[in-house]
Coordinates of C-alpha atoms and ligand atoms in Angstrom, one line a residue:
M150 CA 4.9 3.1 -28.2
I151 CA 5.7 1.3 -25.0
I152 CA 2.6 -0.4 -23.6
G153 CA 2.6 -1.3 -19.9
F154 CA 0.2 -4.0 -18.7
D155 CA -0.9 -4.4 -15.1
A156 CA -1.1 -8.2 -14.3
D157 CA -3.6 -9.1 -11.6
D158 CA -7.2 -8.7 -12.9
T159 CA -5.8 -7.4 -16.2
L160 CA -3.9 -10.4 -17.7
W161 CA -5.1 -13.0 -15.2
H162 CA -7.9 -13.5 -12.7
N163 CA -7.0 -12.5 -9.1
E164 CA -9.6 -10.6 -7.1
D165 CA -12.3 -13.3 -7.6
G166 CA -10.0 -15.7 -5.6
F167 CA -9.6 -13.1 -2.8
Q168 CA -13.3 -12.6 -2.6
A169 CA -14.1 -16.3 -2.6
T170 CA -11.5 -16.8 0.2
T171 CA -13.1 -14.0 2.1
R172 CA -16.5 -15.8 1.9
T173 CA -14.9 -19.0 3.2
F174 CA -13.2 -17.1 6.0
E175 CA -16.5 -15.5 7.0
G176 CA -18.0 -19.1 7.1
L177 CA -15.1 -20.3 9.4
L178 CA -15.8 -17.5 11.8
R179 CA -19.5 -17.8 11.8
S180 CA -19.8 -19.0 15.4
W181 CA -18.2 -15.7 16.6
A182 CA -19.8 -13.1 14.3
D183 CA -22.1 -12.5 11.3
P184 CA -20.4 -12.8 7.9
D185 CA -20.9 -9.1 7.2
E186 CA -19.2 -8.2 10.4
V187 CA -16.3 -10.6 9.8
G188 CA -15.8 -9.2 6.3
A189 CA -15.8 -5.6 7.6
R190 CA -13.4 -6.3 10.4
L191 CA -11.0 -8.2 8.1
F192 CA -11.0 -5.3 5.7
T193 CA -10.3 -2.8 8.5
I194 CA -7.3 -4.9 9.6
E195 CA -6.0 -5.3 6.0
K196 CA -6.1 -1.5 5.6
R197 CA -4.3 -1.0 8.9
N198 CA -1.6 -3.4 7.9
L199 CA -1.1 -2.2 4.3
N200 CA 1.8 0.1 5.3
R201 CA 3.5 -2.8 7.2
Y202 CA 3.0 -5.7 4.9
G203 CA 2.3 -4.2 1.4
Y204 CA 0.0 -6.0 -1.0
G205 CA -0.5 -9.6 -1.8
V206 CA -1.6 -13.0 -0.5
K207 CA 0.9 -13.3 2.3
A208 CA -0.2 -9.9 3.7
F209 CA -3.8 -11.0 3.3
T210 CA -3.2 -14.3 5.2
L211 CA -1.5 -12.5 8.1
S212 CA -4.5 -10.2 8.3
M213 CA -7.0 -13.1 8.3
I214 CA -5.1 -14.7 11.2
E215 CA -5.1 -11.4 13.1
A216 CA -8.8 -10.8 12.3
A217 CA -9.7 -14.3 13.5
I218 CA -7.9 -13.8 16.8
D219 CA -9.6 -10.4 17.2
I220 CA -13.1 -11.5 16.2
S221 CA -13.0 -14.6 18.4
D222 CA -11.7 -12.5 21.4
G223 CA -8.7 -14.8 21.4
N224 CA -10.7 -18.0 21.5
I225 CA -9.9 -19.2 17.9
D226 CA -8.5 -22.8 18.1
T227 CA -5.5 -24.1 16.2
A228 CA -7.7 -26.2 13.9
H229 CA -9.3 -23.0 12.6
L230 CA -6.0 -21.2 12.4
Q231 CA -4.7 -24.1 10.4
M232 CA -7.6 -23.8 8.0
I233 CA -6.9 -20.1 7.6
I234 CA -3.3 -20.8 6.8
E235 CA -4.4 -23.3 4.2
L236 CA -6.7 -20.8 2.6
G237 CA -3.6 -18.6 2.1
H238 CA -1.6 -21.5 0.7
H239 CA -4.4 -22.3 -1.7
L240 CA -4.4 -18.7 -3.0
L241 CA -0.6 -18.7 -3.4
D242 CA -0.6 -22.0 -5.3
R243 CA -3.4 -20.9 -7.7
P244 CA -1.9 -21.0 -11.2
A245 CA -2.3 -17.9 -13.3
E246 CA -5.7 -18.3 -15.0
L247 CA -5.6 -16.0 -18.0
I248 CA -8.3 -13.5 -18.9
D249 CA -10.1 -14.6 -22.1
G250 CA -8.2 -13.9 -25.3
V251 CA -5.0 -12.6 -23.6
V252 CA -2.5 -14.5 -25.8
D253 CA -4.1 -13.3 -29.1
I254 CA -4.3 -9.7 -27.8
L255 CA -0.7 -9.6 -26.7
E256 CA 0.4 -11.1 -30.0
E257 CA -1.5 -8.5 -31.9
V258 CA -0.5 -5.5 -29.8
G259 CA 3.1 -6.7 -29.6
R260 CA 3.4 -6.6 -33.4
N261 CA 3.4 -2.8 -33.4
H262 CA 4.4 -1.9 -29.8
T263 CA 6.9 -2.9 -27.1
L264 CA 5.2 -4.5 -24.1
M265 CA 6.0 -4.4 -20.4
I266 CA 4.3 -5.9 -17.3
I267 CA 4.2 -3.6 -14.3
T268 CA 2.6 -5.3 -11.3
K269 CA 2.6 -4.6 -7.6
G270 CA 2.5 -6.9 -4.7
D271 CA 4.7 -9.6 -3.2
L272 CA 7.9 -10.0 -5.3
Y273 CA 8.3 -13.7 -5.0
H274 CA 4.6 -14.5 -5.6
Q275 CA 4.3 -12.1 -8.6
L276 CA 7.5 -13.5 -10.2
A277 CA 6.1 -17.0 -9.8
R278 CA 2.8 -15.9 -11.3
I279 CA 4.5 -14.3 -14.3
D280 CA 6.5 -17.5 -14.8
S281 CA 3.4 -19.8 -14.5
S282 CA 1.4 -17.6 -16.9
G283 CA 3.5 -18.6 -19.9
L284 CA 3.3 -14.9 -21.1
K285 CA 6.8 -13.8 -20.2
D286 CA 8.1 -14.0 -23.8
Y287 CA 5.6 -11.3 -25.0
F288 CA 7.2 -8.7 -22.7
W289 CA 10.4 -6.7 -23.1
R290 CA 10.5 -6.0 -19.4
T291 CA 8.6 -7.3 -16.3
E292 CA 8.6 -5.1 -13.2
V293 CA 7.2 -5.9 -9.7
V294 CA 6.8 -2.7 -7.6
A295 CA 5.8 -2.0 -4.1
Y296 CA 3.6 1.0 -5.0
K297 CA 2.0 2.3 -8.1
D298 CA 2.4 6.0 -7.6
P299 CA 3.7 8.8 -9.9
A300 CA 7.2 8.7 -8.4
T301 CA 7.5 4.9 -9.0
Y302 CA 6.3 5.1 -12.6
R303 CA 8.7 8.1 -13.2
E304 CA 11.7 6.2 -11.8
L305 CA 10.8 3.0 -13.6
L306 CA 10.3 4.5 -17.0
G307 CA 13.5 6.6 -16.5
R308 CA 15.5 3.5 -15.7
H309 CA 14.3 1.8 -18.9
G310 CA 14.9 5.0 -21.0
V311 CA 11.1 5.4 -21.8
L312 CA 9.6 8.9 -22.1
P313 CA 6.2 9.2 -20.4
R314 CA 4.8 10.6 -23.7
D315 CA 5.7 7.4 -25.4
F316 CA 4.0 5.3 -22.7
V317 CA 0.5 3.9 -22.3
M318 CA -0.5 1.8 -19.3
I319 CA -3.4 -0.6 -19.4
G320 CA -5.0 -1.9 -16.2
N321 CA -8.1 -2.6 -14.1
S322 CA -7.4 0.0 -11.4
L323 CA -7.9 3.7 -11.9
P324 CA -5.8 4.8 -8.9
S325 CA -3.0 2.3 -9.6
D326 CA -2.7 1.9 -13.3
V327 CA -4.3 5.0 -14.9
F328 CA -4.2 8.2 -12.7
P329 CA -0.5 8.1 -11.7
V330 CA 0.6 7.5 -15.3
I331 CA -1.5 10.4 -16.6
E332 CA 0.0 12.6 -13.8
I333 CA 3.5 12.1 -15.1
G334 CA 2.6 12.8 -18.7
G335 CA 1.8 9.4 -20.0
R336 CA -1.5 7.9 -20.9
G337 CA -3.7 5.2 -19.3
I338 CA -6.5 3.0 -20.5
H339 CA -8.9 1.5 -17.9
V340 CA -10.1 -2.0 -18.5
P341 CA -12.3 -2.9 -15.5
Y342 CA -12.4 -6.4 -14.0
H343 CA -15.8 -7.7 -13.0
V344 CA -15.0 -7.2 -9.3
T345 CA -12.8 -4.5 -7.7
W346 CA -11.0 -4.7 -4.4
A347 CA -12.5 -2.0 -2.1
M348 CA -9.0 -0.5 -1.8
E349 CA -8.8 0.2 -5.5
H350 CA -12.1 2.0 -5.9
A351 CA -11.6 5.5 -7.3
D352 CA -13.9 8.4 -6.4
T353 CA -16.0 9.7 -9.3
D354 CA -14.5 13.2 -9.3
A355 CA -10.9 11.8 -9.7
A356 CA -12.2 9.6 -12.5
N357 CA -13.9 12.5 -14.3
S358 CA -11.0 14.9 -14.0
H359 CA -8.5 12.4 -15.5
N360 CA -10.7 11.7 -18.5
A361 CA -9.2 8.3 -19.3
P362 CA -10.8 6.0 -21.8
T363 CA -12.5 2.8 -20.4
L364 CA -12.8 -0.3 -22.5
D365 CA -15.4 -3.0 -21.8
S366 CA -12.8 -5.8 -22.3
L367 CA -9.2 -6.4 -23.2
A368 CA -10.4 -7.7 -26.6
E369 CA -11.2 -4.1 -27.6
L370 CA -7.6 -3.0 -27.0
P371 CA -5.9 -3.7 -30.4
A372 CA -8.5 -1.8 -32.4
F373 CA -8.6 1.0 -29.8
L374 CA -4.8 1.4 -29.8
A375 CA -4.7 1.4 -33.6
D376 CA -6.8 4.6 -33.6
W377 CA -5.4 6.2 -30.5
V378 CA -1.6 6.1 -30.6
Ligands
LIG436 MG1 -4.8 -5.1 -11.3

């Protein structure tokens, strides 16, 4: 089998950094609005910009700057803007901190299967993260995509000569890693991360109708796969 792994919040920590940065951003803007309001307005702007910027830290940083100007009614000063830019730099420079046990798990799963990384987001940043993770050698292919929809998975698997029925995708996001793969005839396993970006929440009906297995942690994967594929 070909086993695809999502990267952010599946192989290494990611969303916790975005959430911590959002809390710091809310603190920076506290003289203009309550933290809850700052967070909500930032999220609205991120959502609105998704089709322009795509996913990732650079998109998030631009949205923070736009939100700061908006929330302060144009009164934000350059010292604050500088701090926001630095928050973005800090997130970009964060080395890949691996999820517990990842190396052993990849070693074990890789003994019987061929492994791929399929991650979405900013190309340059994702490639840097893959490099800094030290995990590259475990993977046959690494792919950075703009979207994780059925058409993208179909095209990507076709390009590598992989049939959907021979493919299992592992990831923390139901709408990105699991549902689209099931929709093209593959299989998906959901391994939730302890926090989920609001944009990646799936509605319960969709989750039930797809009937995908959920594991409590990546550590359960080798034993689960041994029975399942
Ligand atoms: Mg993910």
